Tab-separated table of C-alpha atoms and ligand atoms in Angstrom:
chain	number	residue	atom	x	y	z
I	294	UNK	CA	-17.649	125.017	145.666
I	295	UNK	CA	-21.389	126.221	146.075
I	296	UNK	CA	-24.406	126.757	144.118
I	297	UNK	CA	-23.333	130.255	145.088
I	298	UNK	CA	-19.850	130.415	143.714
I	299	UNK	CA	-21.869	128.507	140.189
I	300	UNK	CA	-23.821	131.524	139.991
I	301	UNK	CA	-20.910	134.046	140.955
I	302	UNK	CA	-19.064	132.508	137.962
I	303	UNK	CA	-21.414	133.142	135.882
I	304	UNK	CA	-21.688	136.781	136.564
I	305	UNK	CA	-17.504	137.278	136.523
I	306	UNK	CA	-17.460	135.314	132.954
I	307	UNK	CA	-16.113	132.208	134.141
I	308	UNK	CA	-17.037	129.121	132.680
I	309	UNK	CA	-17.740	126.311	134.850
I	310	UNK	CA	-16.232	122.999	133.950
I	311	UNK	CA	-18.192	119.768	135.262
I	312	UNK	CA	-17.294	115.977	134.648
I	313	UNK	CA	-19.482	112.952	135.926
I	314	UNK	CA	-17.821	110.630	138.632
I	315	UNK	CA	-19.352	107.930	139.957
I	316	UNK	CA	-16.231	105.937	142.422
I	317	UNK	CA	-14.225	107.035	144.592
I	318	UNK	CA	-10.582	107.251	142.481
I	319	UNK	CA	-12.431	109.010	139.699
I	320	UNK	CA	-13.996	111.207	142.066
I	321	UNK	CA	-10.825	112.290	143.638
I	322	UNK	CA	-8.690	112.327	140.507
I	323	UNK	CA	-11.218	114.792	138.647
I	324	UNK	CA	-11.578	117.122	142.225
I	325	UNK	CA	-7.298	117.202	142.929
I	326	UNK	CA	-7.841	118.109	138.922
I	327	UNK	CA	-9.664	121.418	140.151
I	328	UNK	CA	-13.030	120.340	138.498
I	329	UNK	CA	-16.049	122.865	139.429
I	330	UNK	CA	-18.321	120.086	139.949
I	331	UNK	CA	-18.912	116.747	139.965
I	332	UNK	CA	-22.090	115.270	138.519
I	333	UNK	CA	-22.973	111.474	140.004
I	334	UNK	CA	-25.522	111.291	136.914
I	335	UNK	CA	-27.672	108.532	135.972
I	336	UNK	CA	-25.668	107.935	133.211
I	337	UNK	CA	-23.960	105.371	135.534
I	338	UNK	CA	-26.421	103.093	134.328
I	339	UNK	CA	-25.170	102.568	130.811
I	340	UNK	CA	-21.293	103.560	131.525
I	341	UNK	CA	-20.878	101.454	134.802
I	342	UNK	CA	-23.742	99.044	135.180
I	343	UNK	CA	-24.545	97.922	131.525
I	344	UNK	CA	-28.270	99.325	131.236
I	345	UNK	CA	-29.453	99.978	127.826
I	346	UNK	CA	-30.829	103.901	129.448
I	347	UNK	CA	-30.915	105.663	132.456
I	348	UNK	CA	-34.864	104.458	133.346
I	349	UNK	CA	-32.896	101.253	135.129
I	350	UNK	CA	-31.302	103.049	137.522
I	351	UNK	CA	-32.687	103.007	141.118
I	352	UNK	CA	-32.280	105.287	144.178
I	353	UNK	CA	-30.255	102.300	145.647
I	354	UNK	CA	-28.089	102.288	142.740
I	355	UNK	CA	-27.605	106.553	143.170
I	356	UNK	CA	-27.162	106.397	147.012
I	357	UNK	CA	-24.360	103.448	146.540
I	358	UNK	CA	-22.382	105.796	144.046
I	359	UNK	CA	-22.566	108.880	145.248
I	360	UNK	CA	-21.676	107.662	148.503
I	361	UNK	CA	-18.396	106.434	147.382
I	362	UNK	CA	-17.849	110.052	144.914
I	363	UNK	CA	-18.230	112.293	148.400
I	364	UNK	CA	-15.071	110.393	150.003
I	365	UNK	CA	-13.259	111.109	147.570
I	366	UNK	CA	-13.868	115.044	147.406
I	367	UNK	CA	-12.661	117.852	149.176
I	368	UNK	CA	-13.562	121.088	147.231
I	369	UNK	CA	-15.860	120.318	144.067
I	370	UNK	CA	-19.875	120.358	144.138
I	371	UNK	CA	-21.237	117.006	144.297
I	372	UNK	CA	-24.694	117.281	142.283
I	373	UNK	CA	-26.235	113.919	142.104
I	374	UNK	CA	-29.295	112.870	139.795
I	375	UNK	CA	-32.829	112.149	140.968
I	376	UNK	CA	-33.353	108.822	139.007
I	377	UNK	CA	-36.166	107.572	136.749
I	378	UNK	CA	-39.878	107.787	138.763
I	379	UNK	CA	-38.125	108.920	142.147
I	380	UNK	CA	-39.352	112.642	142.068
I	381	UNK	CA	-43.060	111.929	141.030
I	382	UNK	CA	-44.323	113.986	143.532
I	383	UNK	CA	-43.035	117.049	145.613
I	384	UNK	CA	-43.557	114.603	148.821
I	385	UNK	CA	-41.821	111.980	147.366
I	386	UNK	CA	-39.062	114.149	145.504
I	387	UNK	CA	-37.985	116.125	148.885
I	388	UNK	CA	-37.652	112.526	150.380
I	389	UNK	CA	-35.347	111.226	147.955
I	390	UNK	CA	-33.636	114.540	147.706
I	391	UNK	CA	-32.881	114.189	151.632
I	392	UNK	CA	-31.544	110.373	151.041
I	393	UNK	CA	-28.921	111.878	148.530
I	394	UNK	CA	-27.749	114.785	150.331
I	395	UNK	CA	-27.389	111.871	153.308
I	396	UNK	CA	-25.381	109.738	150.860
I	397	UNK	CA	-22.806	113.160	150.564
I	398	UNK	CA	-24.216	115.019	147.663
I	399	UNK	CA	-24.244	118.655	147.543
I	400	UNK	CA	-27.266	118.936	145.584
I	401	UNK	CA	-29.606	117.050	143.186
I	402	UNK	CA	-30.453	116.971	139.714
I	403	UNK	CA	-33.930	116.434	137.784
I	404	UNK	CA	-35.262	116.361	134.161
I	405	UNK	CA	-38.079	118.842	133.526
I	406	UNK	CA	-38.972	122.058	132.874
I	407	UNK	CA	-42.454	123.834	133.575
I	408	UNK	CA	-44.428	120.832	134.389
I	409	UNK	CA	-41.386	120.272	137.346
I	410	UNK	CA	-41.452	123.967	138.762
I	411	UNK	CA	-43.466	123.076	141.473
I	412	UNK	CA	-40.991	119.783	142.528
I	413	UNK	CA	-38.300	121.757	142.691
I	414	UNK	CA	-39.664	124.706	144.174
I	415	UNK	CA	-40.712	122.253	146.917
I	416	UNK	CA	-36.997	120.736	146.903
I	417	UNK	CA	-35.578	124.547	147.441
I	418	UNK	CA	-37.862	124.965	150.243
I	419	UNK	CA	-36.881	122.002	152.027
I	420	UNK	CA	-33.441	123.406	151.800
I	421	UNK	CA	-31.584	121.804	149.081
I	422	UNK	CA	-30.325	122.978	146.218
I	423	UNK	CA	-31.424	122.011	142.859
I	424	UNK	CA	-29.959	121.565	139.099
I	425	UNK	CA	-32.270	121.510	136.447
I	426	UNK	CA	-32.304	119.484	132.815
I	427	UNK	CA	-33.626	120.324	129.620
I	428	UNK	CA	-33.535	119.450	126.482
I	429	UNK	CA	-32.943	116.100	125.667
I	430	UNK	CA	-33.795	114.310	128.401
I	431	UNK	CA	-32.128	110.826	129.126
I	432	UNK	CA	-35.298	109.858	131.382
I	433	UNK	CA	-37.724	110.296	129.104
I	434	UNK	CA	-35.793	107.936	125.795
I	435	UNK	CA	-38.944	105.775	125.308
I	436	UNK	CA	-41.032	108.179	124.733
I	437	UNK	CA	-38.641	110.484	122.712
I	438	UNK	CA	-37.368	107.507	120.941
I	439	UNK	CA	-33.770	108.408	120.206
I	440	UNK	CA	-31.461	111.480	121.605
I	441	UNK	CA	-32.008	114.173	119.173
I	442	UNK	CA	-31.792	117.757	118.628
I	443	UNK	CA	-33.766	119.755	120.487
I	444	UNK	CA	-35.036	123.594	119.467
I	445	UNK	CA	-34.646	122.665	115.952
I	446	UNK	CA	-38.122	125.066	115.317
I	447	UNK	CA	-38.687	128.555	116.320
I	448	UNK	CA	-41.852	126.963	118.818
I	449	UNK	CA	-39.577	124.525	119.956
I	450	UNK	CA	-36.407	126.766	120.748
I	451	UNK	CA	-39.627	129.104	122.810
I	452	UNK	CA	-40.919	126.369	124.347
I	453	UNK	CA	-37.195	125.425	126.161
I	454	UNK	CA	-36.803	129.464	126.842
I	455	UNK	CA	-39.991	129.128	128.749
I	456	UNK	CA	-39.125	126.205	130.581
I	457	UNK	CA	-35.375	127.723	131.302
I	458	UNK	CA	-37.046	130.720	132.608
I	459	UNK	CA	-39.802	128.499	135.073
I	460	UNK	CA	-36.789	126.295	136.512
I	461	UNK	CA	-35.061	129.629	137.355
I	462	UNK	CA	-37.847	131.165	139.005
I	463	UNK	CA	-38.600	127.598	140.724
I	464	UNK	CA	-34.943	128.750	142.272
I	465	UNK	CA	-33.023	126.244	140.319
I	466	UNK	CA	-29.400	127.126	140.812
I	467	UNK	CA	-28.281	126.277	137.507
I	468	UNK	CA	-29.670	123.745	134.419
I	469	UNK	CA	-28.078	121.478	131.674
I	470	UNK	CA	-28.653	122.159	128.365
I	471	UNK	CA	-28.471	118.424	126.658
I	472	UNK	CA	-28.607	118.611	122.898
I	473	UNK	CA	-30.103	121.857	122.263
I	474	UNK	CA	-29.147	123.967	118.854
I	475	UNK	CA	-26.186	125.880	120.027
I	476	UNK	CA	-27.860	129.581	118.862
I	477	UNK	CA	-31.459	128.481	121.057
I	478	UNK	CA	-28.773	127.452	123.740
I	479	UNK	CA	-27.068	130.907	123.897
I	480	UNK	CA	-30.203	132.614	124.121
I	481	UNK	CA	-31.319	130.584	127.030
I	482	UNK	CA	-27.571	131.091	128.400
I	483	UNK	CA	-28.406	135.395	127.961
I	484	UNK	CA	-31.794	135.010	128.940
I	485	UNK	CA	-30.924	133.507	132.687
I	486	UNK	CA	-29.022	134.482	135.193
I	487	UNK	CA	-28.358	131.200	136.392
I	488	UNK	CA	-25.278	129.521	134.520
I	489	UNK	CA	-26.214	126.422	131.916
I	490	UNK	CA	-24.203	123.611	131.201
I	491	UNK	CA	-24.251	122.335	127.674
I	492	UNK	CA	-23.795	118.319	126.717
I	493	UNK	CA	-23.869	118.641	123.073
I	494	UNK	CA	-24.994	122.141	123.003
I	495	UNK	CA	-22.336	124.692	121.385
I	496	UNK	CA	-19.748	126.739	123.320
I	497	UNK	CA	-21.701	129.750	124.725
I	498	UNK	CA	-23.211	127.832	127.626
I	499	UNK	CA	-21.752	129.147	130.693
I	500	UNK	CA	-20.295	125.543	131.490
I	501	UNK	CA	-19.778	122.333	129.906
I	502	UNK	CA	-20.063	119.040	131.201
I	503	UNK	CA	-19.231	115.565	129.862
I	504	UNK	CA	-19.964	112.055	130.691
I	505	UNK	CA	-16.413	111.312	131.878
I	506	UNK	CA	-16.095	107.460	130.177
I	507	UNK	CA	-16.765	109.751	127.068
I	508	UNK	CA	-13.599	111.710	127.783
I	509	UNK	CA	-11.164	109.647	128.412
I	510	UNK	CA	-12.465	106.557	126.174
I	511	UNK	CA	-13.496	104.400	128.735
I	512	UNK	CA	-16.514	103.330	126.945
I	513	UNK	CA	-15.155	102.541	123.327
I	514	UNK	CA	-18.471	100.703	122.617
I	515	UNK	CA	-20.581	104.181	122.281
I	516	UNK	CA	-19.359	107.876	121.931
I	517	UNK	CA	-21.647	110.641	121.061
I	518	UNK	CA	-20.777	112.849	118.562
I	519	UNK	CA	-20.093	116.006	120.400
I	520	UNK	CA	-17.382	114.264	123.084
I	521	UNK	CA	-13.558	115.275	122.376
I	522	UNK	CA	-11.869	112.335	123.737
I	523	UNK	CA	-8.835	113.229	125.062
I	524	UNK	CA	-7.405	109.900	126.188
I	525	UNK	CA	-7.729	106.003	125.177
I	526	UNK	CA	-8.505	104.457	128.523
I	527	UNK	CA	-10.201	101.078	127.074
I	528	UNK	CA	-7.088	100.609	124.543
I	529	UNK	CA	-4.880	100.673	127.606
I	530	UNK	CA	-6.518	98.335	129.728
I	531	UNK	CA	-6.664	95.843	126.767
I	532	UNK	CA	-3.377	96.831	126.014
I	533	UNK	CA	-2.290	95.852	130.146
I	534	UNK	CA	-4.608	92.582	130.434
I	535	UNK	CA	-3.096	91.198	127.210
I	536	UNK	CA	0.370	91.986	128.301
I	537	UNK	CA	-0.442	89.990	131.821
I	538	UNK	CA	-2.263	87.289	130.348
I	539	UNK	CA	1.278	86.686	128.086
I	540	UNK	CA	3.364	86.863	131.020
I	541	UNK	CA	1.262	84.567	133.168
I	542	UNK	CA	0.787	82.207	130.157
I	543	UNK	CA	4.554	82.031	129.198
I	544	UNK	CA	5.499	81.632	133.441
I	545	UNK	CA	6.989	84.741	133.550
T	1402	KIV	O1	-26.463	111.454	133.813
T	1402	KIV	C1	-25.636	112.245	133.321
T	1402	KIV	O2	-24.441	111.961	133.214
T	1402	KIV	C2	-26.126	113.529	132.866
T	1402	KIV	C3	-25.226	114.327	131.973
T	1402	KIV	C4	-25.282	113.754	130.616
T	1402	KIV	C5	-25.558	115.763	132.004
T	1402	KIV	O3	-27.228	113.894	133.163
């Protein structure tokens, strides 16, 4: 897969279907699955390392895990994220772009819309390709306070069209759509001809992606809302560790 082929599904009408991996057996479970793409998002930092949010994760952190997602894929996209305060300038965001594409990713991802056209336009140029974010975005929690609803008010639902329409001319290859009202969302999703990916954002996106702990229960402490869960990983590991700890108790 290529940002190319993302953008030729869009135009045939197929929907692209994109999970989050962040190890290797995950990684090459989900690609042998026939997923699109593979997102190593910063959400790695509440499902895998315990962080309250995403702003703990580090480029060290990123390059470690996406590392260990491109050796265990053969065909999908590996987008990975540009943490928290790692693109603040175009300078500094083609350098860490470069470290990640090093690491094995395919591409990167960044929160932003209008204010980031110029970063990624400057990541493009340097020859790598870029996903976009909008809508609620994970980076900026302290100063958004909670992960809400976005494009709840006709300004508001503008305001992301404009900034879905700057990331695209930027030559953003394709952009999440995280928790915006599903009608604003399929708009945006007519309005571009780059393909979005809704989290929490109705079914006319042109893709969907999920965190994958969220999926298959692996994270029984938090699930948002939107997730189908289509397996109960947690309630089988307890399910295996209490089974081992009774055989090891009893001598068996
Ligand atoms: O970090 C992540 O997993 C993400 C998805 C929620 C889109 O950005």
């Amino acid at each position: 897969m290529t940002p190319a082929d993302c953008t030729a599904m869009k135009r045939r009408g197929e929907k692209l279907a994109v999970l989050t991996a962040y190890d290797y057996p995950t990684a090459r479970l989900l690609d042998e699955t026939g997923l699109d793409v593979l997102l190593v998002g910063d959400s790695l930092g509440m499902v895998v390392l315990g962080f309250p949010d995403t702003t703990h994760v580090t480029l060290e952190h990123m390059l470690h895990h996406t590392a260990a997602v491109a050796r265990g894929v053969q065909r999908a996209l590996i987008v990975a994220d540009l943490p928290f305060a790692s693109y603040d300038t175009p300078e500094q965001a083609i350098t860490n772009a470069r470290r990640l594409l090093a690491a094995g990713a395919h591409a990167v991802k960044l929160e932003g819309g209008k204010s980031h056209a110029a970063r990624i336009a400057a990541i493009v140029a340097a020859g790598i390709p870029v996903m976009a974010h909008l809508g609620m975005l994970p980076q900026s929690i302290r100063e958004e306070g909670g992960y809400k609803l976005k494009g709840k008010t006709p300004e508001s639902a503008d305001a992301l069209q404009a900034d879905a329409l700057a990331i695209e001319n930027a030559g953003a290859f394709a952009v999440v759509l995280e928790l915006v009202k599903a009608d604003v969302a399929q708009r945006i999703s007519t309005a571009l001809q780059i393909p979005t990916i809704g989290i929490g954002s109705g079914p006319a996106c042109d893709g969907q992606v999920l965190v994958t702990h969220d999926l298959i229960g692996l994270f029984p402490w938090f699930t948002p809302k939107f997730a189908r869960q289509h397996a109960q990983v947690a309630a089988s590991i307890r399910t295996a560790a209490t089974t081992f700890i009774h055989e090891t108790k009893a001598g068996a």
